[in-house]
Amino acid sequence: MTRLTRVAQLWHYVLVSRALVYFACAFFPGLPGFFDRPSQWLLLALGIGCDLILTVIGQLSRSPRSTLHKRTALWCTACMTLIALGTLLASIAMFVSSAAAEGTPYIDAFAAIRIGTVLVAAAAVAIARPAFFAFAGATALGGAIGKASMPFAFAAMIFLLLLIVMVREDERHQRRTERLRRKTVSDQQRALNLVRDFERAGRGWFWETDRHGQLVYVSPTVAAKLGRPLSDLIGRPFTDIIRKRIGNDESEERTLGFSLSSRTPFKELTVQAAVPGEERWWSISGHPISNELGNFQGFRGSGTDLTEKKKSEREINQLARYDVLTGLANRLHITDLLERALKSHIGQPQPCALLLMDLDRFKAVNDTLGHPVGDQLLQQVAARLAQIVGDRGQVGRLGGDEFQIVLPQITNADKLANIANAIILSLAKPFAIEGEQVRIGSSIGIAVSEGAGVSSSALVRNADLALYAAKDAGRGVYRFYADAMHNQASERKAIEDALRDALAKDELRLVYQPIVDVAKERISGFEALIRWQRGDDAMISPSKFIPIAEESNLIVPIGEWIVRSACAAIAQLGDGYRIAVNVSPRQFANDKLPATIMSAVSAAGIRPDQLELEITEGVFLDESPENLEMFQRLKRTGVRLALDDFGTGYSALGYLKKAPFDKIKIDQSFVRGAADRSSMNAAIISSIVGLAEALKMETTAEGVETHDDLDLIRGLGCSHVQGYIYGRPMSLDEALALLRTGDGRVVAQGYKSARETRSRTFRTIQVESGGHRYEAIVRNVSTRGALIEGLWNVPEGTGFRLEFGPDLVLDAEARWSEQNRVGVQFAQAVEITTLIGGSAAGQSVRARIERAA
């Protein structure tokens, strides 16, 4: 076919030479009537037509932009060549038979035209072109010089010239072809070298299959990685070098199989190599190949090694889903696991339990032993948790010392309690770290979804509320979530939101409780106590909203308002009096506190020592240089410093030498009942007073209510007293009136003993607090208070409204609480007979009491 194409490409020479000969013969002297016969014109038209078609095909095949299909050009060339040869034979027979009578010139001219055409075609397709060129030249010269007629000689000379032109063009064509071949061979060799270097460098590999999917080539590096000789792979199916996987990972293999069977290209498919004893991944691409006629011959493609990339992706995935320090699931992963545990694969709700846990005293370990020890402690905690939970669930670390445990399909309270107990007991055991024994604890909140479609966020919130309750219960315990916890949290949130607007709405106010110099029985000053009247609602106890203000950091602006209001009150009291205000740990940590105090003192126009700052022992948990610096800065302002609630915190006695305090306040827990001979409180108070005297500090005893306690405190040498025996908290106007009435002198008023006579009873009453109603039982009652059962863990200072009957409602305040027992103090004294006689049941109880008496 290539030779025939070459004939077509040279056929324009035949067309030109034949036209010239025909033209010359038509007008040659002595050859009249050369084209007189119709058969001559027919053969002429047929020959010229064939020449034109072959010439057009040849020229189109030369153009690189030709739209003529190569296969079509070859077949057209072959057909037209056969037609031309057939026309040649037919015309020879016709001319020989019909022109014999006409004479030799006709035969000579015709023979010259046809012989020249054959010679041109033969010169193009012959293997031994020089022989044909010599033959053609000899024929042309012999005809011109010998016995041939002039037409023959003329035609032979024309074709000889054309043959010379063809030889030159053919030589140029051969040279171009040779250069192209050499360049092609050079490019192929260069490409082959590049491919080999690419393969040897391990950057990728190549493969090729036949039309049956069997390997005809594969890079030697692939054979080496597969551990098989290259000869064993050639002739094997391409899919033999790929490991088949089971499950969701089959998608890539299915795509590869479809592409190979449908003969469609594919790109960057991730497959696993069939390497024995090793996990190796490839990314392969391939495209189908065809021959010149468009027949499918197989696939050819490339591949790259993805093993290191897979490992990197796995490491990144590990970092994204697991905690770096402990190896447990991180917050993102444990949240995902919880959502999956709450719903089946078809979206149906499933039962699940969630344990939320944090470590007790972990911050102290970090602060005292350092963060490296804390990190090792977390690692050991994670190992113990994983061992306890085992295959029953998944343990995750949320961050810091917080952990979350997801337990699918477990809702039994006893099983969950056993797991929680096991965790608490395990973590209570000492940890050995760097030769030290470290002891911590844990608190756990438990929330359960019975498969009712609880969302993961709701379950986490419930577990968090349960954990808060566990911490509030004293730590080292677990608590199950109850709906009441959500109500308390909602109430807490409502209080926080309202507290943010309390200052703007002028709902906060200060009351002042006298502090008395017991030696002179004169008022030396007052303690400013905050109160909150929330709109038209009942008074909210400080024990309820102060912790909320601490957690939400609202205590800072509230504390500043207290300081400024107290300074303004001092200006009205006069030079001889002081006012003490409490400073919370958050306020103390605020670097702007000294500037705030100086601004308030300056604005009120008072002496700095008229303001006394009461600081709780909570600030001593962090014995840092910054704390000591803050003490010194406050002292330089000129204000007095008092250590509040001494003996109830965690500070060391040696810290009193570092901090420049002016006064120690003895907590009321040591004062109440101190006169009781069976109590050790008197000895404790005596020790505190002696310590204060040694350090040249004043002392104030808080919560003094009875004459017996007052006499004891005075006898032990305490310099100041604060309590109901000298006055309840009062407004500023009442305080000013009190000072004017007695010129600052006061008289102790109260009960002699610490305990009044009480009557035993047993009756149900209704208790209202914070907008909620509860049912409780009164165990005993006095004129100033009662013992109530049925209310759990009530904070001291909580306000109540006690309904003893339809017409008997008393305001009261919690003074102490132990489990479900609460001691309350009435706002006003009442008759006992009124309380226990408010109903038929009460009358019956009273009758039994009287009989018993």
mmCIF file of N, CA and C in Angstrom, residues 127-237:
data_model
loop_
_atom_site.group_PDB
_atom_site.id
_atom_site.type_symbol
_atom_site.label_atom_id
_atom_site.label_comp_id
_atom_site.label_asym_id
_atom_site.label_seq_id
_atom_site.Cartn_x
_atom_site.Cartn_y
_atom_site.Cartn_z
ATOM 1 N N ILE A 127 11.541 -2.115 -7.000
ATOM 2 C CA ILE A 127 12.563 -2.174 -5.961
ATOM 3 C C ILE A 127 13.895 -1.714 -6.519
ATOM 4 N N ALA A 128 14.198 -2.136 -7.787
ATOM 5 C CA ALA A 128 15.478 -1.760 -8.420
ATOM 6 C C ALA A 128 15.218 -0.612 -9.371
ATOM 7 N N ARG A 129 15.088 0.582 -8.809
ATOM 8 C CA ARG A 129 14.780 1.739 -9.651
ATOM 9 C C ARG A 129 15.874 2.036 -10.677
ATOM 10 N N PRO A 130 17.122 1.934 -10.323
ATOM 11 C CA PRO A 130 18.148 2.266 -11.332
ATOM 12 C C PRO A 130 18.055 1.419 -12.593
ATOM 13 N N ALA A 131 17.752 0.159 -12.462
ATOM 14 C CA ALA A 131 17.625 -0.708 -13.640
ATOM 15 C C ALA A 131 16.504 -0.214 -14.536
ATOM 16 N N PHE A 132 15.376 0.166 -13.922
ATOM 17 C CA PHE A 132 14.255 0.639 -14.739
ATOM 18 C C PHE A 132 14.564 1.991 -15.363
ATOM 19 N N PHE A 133 15.268 2.833 -14.599
ATOM 20 C CA PHE A 133 15.643 4.112 -15.191
ATOM 21 C C PHE A 133 16.573 3.907 -16.403
ATOM 22 N N ALA A 134 17.518 2.974 -16.289
ATOM 23 C CA ALA A 134 18.433 2.678 -17.422
ATOM 24 C C ALA A 134 17.659 2.128 -18.607
ATOM 25 N N PHE A 135 16.715 1.211 -18.300
ATOM 26 C CA PHE A 135 15.902 0.647 -19.373
ATOM 27 C C PHE A 135 15.079 1.730 -20.060
ATOM 28 N N ALA A 136 14.472 2.609 -19.245
ATOM 29 C CA ALA A 136 13.649 3.671 -19.843
ATOM 30 C C ALA A 136 14.486 4.620 -20.689
ATOM 31 N N GLY A 137 15.663 4.955 -20.179
ATOM 32 C CA GLY A 137 16.516 5.850 -20.960
ATOM 33 C C GLY A 137 16.964 5.213 -22.264
ATOM 34 N N ALA A 138 17.345 3.953 -22.206
ATOM 35 C CA ALA A 138 17.787 3.258 -23.424
ATOM 36 C C ALA A 138 16.661 3.187 -24.437
ATOM 37 N N THR A 139 15.440 2.920 -23.940
ATOM 38 C CA THR A 139 14.280 2.836 -24.836
ATOM 39 C C THR A 139 14.043 4.182 -25.514
ATOM 40 N N ALA A 140 14.080 5.238 -24.720
ATOM 41 C CA ALA A 140 13.819 6.572 -25.282
ATOM 42 C C ALA A 140 14.904 6.970 -26.282
ATOM 43 N N LEU A 141 16.167 6.731 -25.979
ATOM 44 C CA LEU A 141 17.241 7.098 -26.888
ATOM 45 C C LEU A 141 17.221 6.224 -28.140
ATOM 46 N N GLY A 142 16.949 4.932 -27.921
ATOM 47 C CA GLY A 142 16.887 4.045 -29.085
ATOM 48 C C GLY A 142 15.800 4.444 -30.040
ATOM 49 N N GLY A 143 14.653 4.825 -29.494
ATOM 50 C CA GLY A 143 13.558 5.267 -30.364
ATOM 51 C C GLY A 143 13.887 6.548 -31.074
ATOM 52 N N ALA A 144 14.608 7.413 -30.391
ATOM 53 C CA ALA A 144 14.920 8.712 -31.010
ATOM 54 C C ALA A 144 15.995 8.593 -32.083
ATOM 55 N N ILE A 145 16.932 7.712 -31.848
ATOM 56 C CA ILE A 145 18.062 7.640 -32.777
ATOM 57 C C ILE A 145 17.840 6.578 -33.853
ATOM 58 N N GLY A 146 17.106 5.490 -33.466
ATOM 59 C CA GLY A 146 16.993 4.336 -34.360
ATOM 60 C C GLY A 146 15.933 4.514 -35.422
ATOM 61 N N LYS A 147 15.246 3.388 -35.642
ATOM 62 C CA LYS A 147 14.333 3.333 -36.770
ATOM 63 C C LYS A 147 12.941 3.829 -36.444
ATOM 64 N N ALA A 148 12.745 4.174 -35.199
ATOM 65 C CA ALA A 148 11.397 4.590 -34.814
ATOM 66 C C ALA A 148 11.014 5.873 -35.512
ATOM 67 N N SER A 149 9.752 6.102 -35.552
ATOM 68 C CA SER A 149 9.217 7.292 -36.203
ATOM 69 C C SER A 149 9.391 8.500 -35.299
ATOM 70 N N MET A 150 9.143 9.648 -35.851
ATOM 71 C CA MET A 150 9.272 10.897 -35.104
ATOM 72 C C MET A 150 8.316 10.985 -33.914
ATOM 73 N N PRO A 151 7.052 10.560 -34.040
ATOM 74 C CA PRO A 151 6.162 10.606 -32.838
ATOM 75 C C PRO A 151 6.738 9.799 -31.690
ATOM 76 N N PHE A 152 7.236 8.628 -31.987
ATOM 77 C CA PHE A 152 7.796 7.791 -30.933
ATOM 78 C C PHE A 152 8.987 8.496 -30.288
ATOM 79 N N ALA A 153 9.856 9.068 -31.119
ATOM 80 C CA ALA A 153 11.038 9.753 -30.595
ATOM 81 C C ALA A 153 10.660 10.952 -29.744
ATOM 82 N N PHE A 154 9.642 11.695 -30.186
ATOM 83 C CA PHE A 154 9.194 12.869 -29.428
ATOM 84 C C PHE A 154 8.648 12.479 -28.065
ATOM 85 N N ALA A 155 7.783 11.452 -28.095
ATOM 86 C CA ALA A 155 7.193 10.996 -26.823
ATOM 87 C C ALA A 155 8.267 10.440 -25.911
ATOM 88 N N ALA A 156 9.208 9.707 -26.462
ATOM 89 C CA ALA A 156 10.257 9.123 -25.626
ATOM 90 C C ALA A 156 11.118 10.195 -24.994
ATOM 91 N N MET A 157 11.390 11.299 -25.714
ATOM 92 C CA MET A 157 12.195 12.367 -25.152
ATOM 93 C C MET A 157 11.465 13.070 -23.999
ATOM 94 N N ILE A 158 10.193 13.261 -24.196
ATOM 95 C CA ILE A 158 9.403 13.897 -23.103
ATOM 96 C C ILE A 158 9.466 13.052 -21.834
ATOM 97 N N PHE A 159 9.215 11.739 -22.010
ATOM 98 C CA PHE A 159 9.220 10.871 -20.825
ATOM 99 C C PHE A 159 10.601 10.725 -20.231
ATOM 100 N N LEU A 160 11.620 10.815 -21.051
ATOM 101 C CA LEU A 160 12.977 10.764 -20.505
ATOM 102 C C LEU A 160 13.235 11.968 -19.604
ATOM 103 N N LEU A 161 12.814 13.140 -20.072
ATOM 104 C CA LEU A 161 12.975 14.325 -19.221
ATOM 105 C C LEU A 161 12.201 14.192 -17.906
ATOM 106 N N LEU A 162 11.004 13.653 -18.038
ATOM 107 C CA LEU A 162 10.195 13.475 -16.814
ATOM 108 C C LEU A 162 10.829 12.484 -15.861
ATOM 109 N N LEU A 163 11.428 11.425 -16.444
ATOM 110 C CA LEU A 163 12.102 10.446 -15.583
ATOM 111 C C LEU A 163 13.275 11.073 -14.839
ATOM 112 N N ILE A 164 13.986 11.982 -15.523
ATOM 113 C CA ILE A 164 15.104 12.669 -14.861
ATOM 114 C C ILE A 164 14.593 13.521 -13.700
ATOM 115 N N VAL A 165 13.507 14.240 -13.961
ATOM 116 C CA VAL A 165 12.906 15.045 -12.880
ATOM 117 C C VAL A 165 12.472 14.168 -11.718
ATOM 118 N N MET A 166 11.863 13.012 -12.048
ATOM 119 C CA MET A 166 11.399 12.089 -11.008
ATOM 120 C C MET A 166 12.559 11.557 -10.180
ATOM 121 N N VAL A 167 13.670 11.274 -10.873
ATOM 122 C CA VAL A 167 14.834 10.754 -10.142
ATOM 123 C C VAL A 167 15.314 11.776 -9.118
ATOM 124 N N ARG A 168 15.399 13.035 -9.527
ATOM 125 C CA ARG A 168 15.853 14.063 -8.583
ATOM 126 C C ARG A 168 14.892 14.218 -7.400
ATOM 127 N N GLU A 169 13.616 14.235 -7.724
ATOM 128 C CA GLU A 169 12.637 14.357 -6.628
ATOM 129 C C GLU A 169 12.673 13.135 -5.721
ATOM 130 N N ASP A 170 12.834 11.987 -6.343
ATOM 131 C CA ASP A 170 12.855 10.766 -5.531
ATOM 132 C C ASP A 170 14.074 10.746 -4.631
ATOM 133 N N GLU A 171 15.192 11.245 -5.137
ATOM 134 C CA GLU A 171 16.385 11.302 -4.282
ATOM 135 C C GLU A 171 16.161 12.233 -3.095
ATOM 136 N N ARG A 172 15.573 13.413 -3.394
ATOM 137 C CA ARG A 172 15.280 14.322 -2.279
ATOM 138 C C ARG A 172 14.312 13.674 -1.281
ATOM 139 N N HIS A 173 13.335 12.964 -1.845
ATOM 140 C CA HIS A 173 12.375 12.278 -0.977
ATOM 141 C C HIS A 173 13.064 11.229 -0.113
ATOM 142 N N GLN A 174 13.983 10.494 -0.715
ATOM 143 C CA GLN A 174 14.706 9.467 0.033
ATOM 144 C C GLN A 174 15.566 10.085 1.129
ATOM 145 N N ARG A 175 16.201 11.237 0.800
ATOM 146 C CA ARG A 175 17.021 11.887 1.816
ATOM 147 C C ARG A 175 16.159 12.391 2.985
ATOM 148 N N ARG A 176 15.018 12.995 2.631
ATOM 149 C CA ARG A 176 14.124 13.456 3.696
ATOM 150 C C ARG A 176 13.632 12.289 4.543
ATOM 151 N N THR A 177 13.287 11.211 3.846
ATOM 152 C CA THR A 177 12.808 10.029 4.569
ATOM 153 C C THR A 177 13.875 9.474 5.498
ATOM 154 N N GLU A 178 15.112 9.454 5.012
ATOM 155 C CA GLU A 178 16.209 8.937 5.834
ATOM 156 C C GLU A 178 16.469 9.829 7.041
ATOM 157 N N ARG A 179 16.440 11.169 6.802
ATOM 158 C CA ARG A 179 16.619 12.078 7.928
ATOM 159 C C ARG A 179 15.498 11.909 8.953
ATOM 160 N N LEU A 180 14.279 11.809 8.448
ATOM 161 C CA LEU A 180 13.141 11.616 9.347
ATOM 162 C C LEU A 180 13.259 10.310 10.116
ATOM 163 N N ARG A 181 13.727 9.266 9.390
ATOM 164 C CA ARG A 181 13.878 7.977 10.060
ATOM 165 C C ARG A 181 14.932 8.047 11.158
ATOM 166 N N ARG A 182 16.057 8.696 10.816
ATOM 167 C CA ARG A 182 17.113 8.822 11.815
ATOM 168 C C ARG A 182 16.639 9.651 13.014
ATOM 169 N N LYS A 183 15.923 10.724 12.712
ATOM 170 C CA LYS A 183 15.407 11.551 13.810
ATOM 171 C C LYS A 183 14.420 10.767 14.655
ATOM 172 N N THR A 184 13.587 10.003 13.949
ATOM 173 C CA THR A 184 12.619 9.181 14.682
ATOM 174 C C THR A 184 13.322 8.166 15.564
ATOM 175 N N VAL A 185 14.350 7.529 14.994
ATOM 176 C CA VAL A 185 15.113 6.554 15.771
ATOM 177 C C VAL A 185 15.797 7.237 16.945
ATOM 178 N N SER A 186 16.338 8.448 16.739
ATOM 179 C CA SER A 186 16.999 9.186 17.811
ATOM 180 C C SER A 186 16.002 9.584 18.897
ATOM 181 N N ASP A 187 14.822 10.082 18.461
ATOM 182 C CA ASP A 187 13.794 10.451 19.437
ATOM 183 C C ASP A 187 13.317 9.237 20.209
ATOM 184 N N GLN A 188 13.149 8.136 19.500
ATOM 185 C CA GLN A 188 12.716 6.928 20.176
ATOM 186 C C GLN A 188 13.753 6.451 21.189
ATOM 187 N N GLN A 189 15.025 6.517 20.804
ATOM 188 C CA GLN A 189 16.083 6.098 21.721
ATOM 189 C C GLN A 189 16.152 7.015 22.935
ATOM 190 N N ARG A 190 16.000 8.331 22.670
ATOM 191 C CA ARG A 190 16.019 9.282 23.785
ATOM 192 C C ARG A 190 14.838 9.040 24.724
ATOM 193 N N ALA A 191 13.660 8.824 24.109
ATOM 194 C CA ALA A 191 12.480 8.549 24.928
ATOM 195 C C ALA A 191 12.658 7.268 25.724
ATOM 196 N N LEU A 192 13.267 6.251 25.069
ATOM 197 C CA LEU A 192 13.503 4.983 25.761
ATOM 198 C C LEU A 192 14.467 5.175 26.930
ATOM 199 N N ASN A 193 15.499 5.984 26.731
ATOM 200 C CA ASN A 193 16.447 6.241 27.814
ATOM 201 C C ASN A 193 15.789 6.987 28.974
ATOM 202 N N LEU A 194 14.952 7.970 28.609
ATOM 203 C CA LEU A 194 14.249 8.711 29.656
ATOM 204 C C LEU A 194 13.325 7.800 30.444
ATOM 205 N N VAL A 195 12.624 6.922 29.719
ATOM 206 C CA VAL A 195 11.717 5.992 30.395
ATOM 207 C C VAL A 195 12.487 5.082 31.336
ATOM 208 N N ARG A 196 13.633 4.581 30.878
ATOM 209 C CA ARG A 196 14.429 3.688 31.730
ATOM 210 C C ARG A 196 14.951 4.420 32.964
ATOM 211 N N ASP A 197 15.419 5.672 32.765
ATOM 212 C CA ASP A 197 15.874 6.451 33.920
ATOM 213 C C ASP A 197 14.728 6.711 34.884
ATOM 214 N N PHE A 198 13.555 6.996 34.314
ATOM 215 C CA PHE A 198 12.373 7.248 35.138
ATOM 216 C C PHE A 198 12.005 6.020 35.960
ATOM 217 N N GLU A 199 12.077 4.858 35.332
ATOM 218 C CA GLU A 199 11.762 3.614 36.020
ATOM 219 C C GLU A 199 12.794 3.287 37.097
ATOM 220 N N ARG A 200 14.083 3.456 36.721
ATOM 221 C CA ARG A 200 15.132 3.123 37.691
ATOM 222 C C ARG A 200 15.089 4.041 38.907
ATOM 223 N N ALA A 201 14.687 5.305 38.714
ATOM 224 C CA ALA A 201 14.605 6.248 39.831
ATOM 225 C C ALA A 201 13.444 5.952 40.757
ATOM 226 N N GLY A 202 12.546 5.060 40.348
ATOM 227 C CA GLY A 202 11.421 4.686 41.199
ATOM 228 C C GLY A 202 10.294 5.690 41.218
ATOM 229 N N ARG A 203 10.306 6.637 40.255
ATOM 230 C CA ARG A 203 9.247 7.636 40.221
ATOM 231 C C ARG A 203 7.970 7.121 39.554
ATOM 232 N N GLY A 204 8.053 5.998 38.894
ATOM 233 C CA GLY A 204 6.884 5.432 38.246
ATOM 234 C C GLY A 204 7.278 4.244 37.393
ATOM 235 N N TRP A 205 6.300 3.623 36.773
ATOM 236 C CA TRP A 205 6.551 2.467 35.924
ATOM 237 C C TRP A 205 5.512 2.428 34.813
ATOM 238 N N PHE A 206 5.733 1.566 33.799
ATOM 239 C CA PHE A 206 4.883 1.516 32.616
ATOM 240 C C PHE A 206 4.472 0.075 32.339
ATOM 241 N N TRP A 207 3.392 -0.044 31.631
ATOM 242 C CA TRP A 207 2.876 -1.364 31.294
ATOM 243 C C TRP A 207 2.115 -1.300 29.972
ATOM 244 N N GLU A 208 1.985 -2.461 29.340
ATOM 245 C CA GLU A 208 1.225 -2.560 28.089
ATOM 246 C C GLU A 208 0.666 -3.969 27.991
ATOM 247 N N THR A 209 -0.553 -4.060 27.479
ATOM 248 C CA THR A 209 -1.196 -5.366 27.298
ATOM 249 C C THR A 209 -1.579 -5.545 25.838
ATOM 250 N N ASP A 210 -1.852 -6.797 25.487
ATOM 251 C CA ASP A 210 -2.387 -7.049 24.149
ATOM 252 C C ASP A 210 -3.899 -6.931 24.203
ATOM 253 N N ARG A 211 -4.540 -7.262 23.092
ATOM 254 C CA ARG A 211 -5.995 -7.084 23.007
ATOM 255 C C ARG A 211 -6.741 -8.045 23.921
ATOM 256 N N HIS A 212 -6.061 -9.050 24.447
ATOM 257 C CA HIS A 212 -6.689 -10.001 25.365
ATOM 258 C C HIS A 212 -6.422 -9.665 26.826
ATOM 259 N N GLY A 213 -5.784 -8.531 27.094
ATOM 260 C CA GLY A 213 -5.528 -8.111 28.459
ATOM 261 C C GLY A 213 -4.307 -8.733 29.089
ATOM 262 N N GLN A 214 -3.458 -9.384 28.285
ATOM 263 C CA GLN A 214 -2.257 -10.016 28.817
ATOM 264 C C GLN A 214 -1.065 -9.080 28.637
ATOM 265 N N LEU A 215 -0.201 -9.082 29.641
ATOM 266 C CA LEU A 215 0.934 -8.170 29.632
ATOM 267 C C LEU A 215 1.914 -8.514 28.515
ATOM 268 N N VAL A 216 2.275 -7.494 27.728
ATOM 269 C CA VAL A 216 3.344 -7.642 26.752
ATOM 270 C C VAL A 216 4.570 -6.836 27.183
ATOM 271 N N TYR A 217 4.355 -5.927 28.136
ATOM 272 C CA TYR A 217 5.480 -5.183 28.696
ATOM 273 C C TYR A 217 5.086 -4.702 30.090
ATOM 274 N N VAL A 218 6.030 -4.756 30.996
ATOM 275 C CA VAL A 218 5.887 -4.163 32.317
ATOM 276 C C VAL A 218 7.282 -3.807 32.796
ATOM 277 N N SER A 219 7.391 -2.701 33.511
ATOM 278 C CA SER A 219 8.704 -2.243 33.958
ATOM 279 C C SER A 219 9.354 -3.271 34.869
ATOM 280 N N PRO A 220 10.667 -3.458 34.738
ATOM 281 C CA PRO A 220 11.362 -4.413 35.614
ATOM 282 C C PRO A 220 11.221 -4.085 37.093
ATOM 283 N N THR A 221 11.053 -2.792 37.433
ATOM 284 C CA THR A 221 10.918 -2.427 38.844
ATOM 285 C C THR A 221 9.662 -3.039 39.453
ATOM 286 N N VAL A 222 8.598 -3.170 38.663
ATOM 287 C CA VAL A 222 7.372 -3.779 39.162
ATOM 288 C C VAL A 222 7.606 -5.252 39.470
ATOM 289 N N ALA A 223 8.302 -5.933 38.554
ATOM 290 C CA ALA A 223 8.604 -7.346 38.793
ATOM 291 C C ALA A 223 9.437 -7.521 40.054
ATOM 292 N N ALA A 224 10.373 -6.596 40.289
ATOM 293 C CA ALA A 224 11.211 -6.687 41.485
ATOM 294 C C ALA A 224 10.382 -6.492 42.745
ATOM 295 N N LYS A 225 9.444 -5.534 42.714
ATOM 296 C CA LYS A 225 8.605 -5.299 43.890
ATOM 297 C C LYS A 225 7.656 -6.465 44.145
ATOM 298 N N LEU A 226 7.200 -7.091 43.074
ATOM 299 C CA LEU A 226 6.311 -8.240 43.228
ATOM 300 C C LEU A 226 7.069 -9.502 43.619
ATOM 301 N N GLY A 227 8.395 -9.465 43.506
ATOM 302 C CA GLY A 227 9.197 -10.633 43.846
ATOM 303 C C GLY A 227 9.070 -11.768 42.846
ATOM 304 N N ARG A 228 8.853 -11.440 41.562
ATOM 305 C CA ARG A 228 8.679 -12.455 40.522
ATOM 306 C C ARG A 228 9.555 -12.093 39.327
ATOM 307 N N PRO A 229 10.061 -13.098 38.605
ATOM 308 C CA PRO A 229 10.839 -12.801 37.395
ATOM 309 C C PRO A 229 9.978 -12.082 36.366
ATOM 310 N N LEU A 230 10.628 -11.221 35.584
ATOM 311 C CA LEU A 230 9.897 -10.487 34.566
ATOM 312 C C LEU A 230 9.274 -11.426 33.544
ATOM 313 N N SER A 231 9.960 -12.533 33.237
ATOM 314 C CA SER A 231 9.428 -13.475 32.251
ATOM 315 C C SER A 231 8.135 -14.132 32.731
ATOM 316 N N ASP A 232 7.964 -14.254 34.069
ATOM 317 C CA ASP A 232 6.724 -14.849 34.582
ATOM 318 C C ASP A 232 5.530 -13.921 34.420
ATOM 319 N N LEU A 233 5.800 -12.610 34.386
ATOM 320 C CA LEU A 233 4.687 -11.661 34.274
ATOM 321 C C LEU A 233 4.234 -11.488 32.834
ATOM 322 N N ILE A 234 5.178 -11.555 31.875
ATOM 323 C CA ILE A 234 4.816 -11.374 30.472
ATOM 324 C C ILE A 234 3.908 -12.529 30.051
ATOM 325 N N GLY A 235 2.784 -12.164 29.474
ATOM 326 C CA GLY A 235 1.803 -13.158 29.038
ATOM 327 C C GLY A 235 0.739 -13.452 30.077
ATOM 328 N N ARG A 236 0.912 -12.913 31.308
ATOM 329 C CA ARG A 236 -0.097 -13.084 32.340
ATOM 330 C C ARG A 236 -1.100 -11.941 32.260
ATOM 331 N N PRO A 237 -2.342 -12.143 32.717
ATOM 332 C CA PRO A 237 -3.313 -11.037 32.729
ATOM 333 C C PRO A 237 -2.813 -9.877 33.592
#
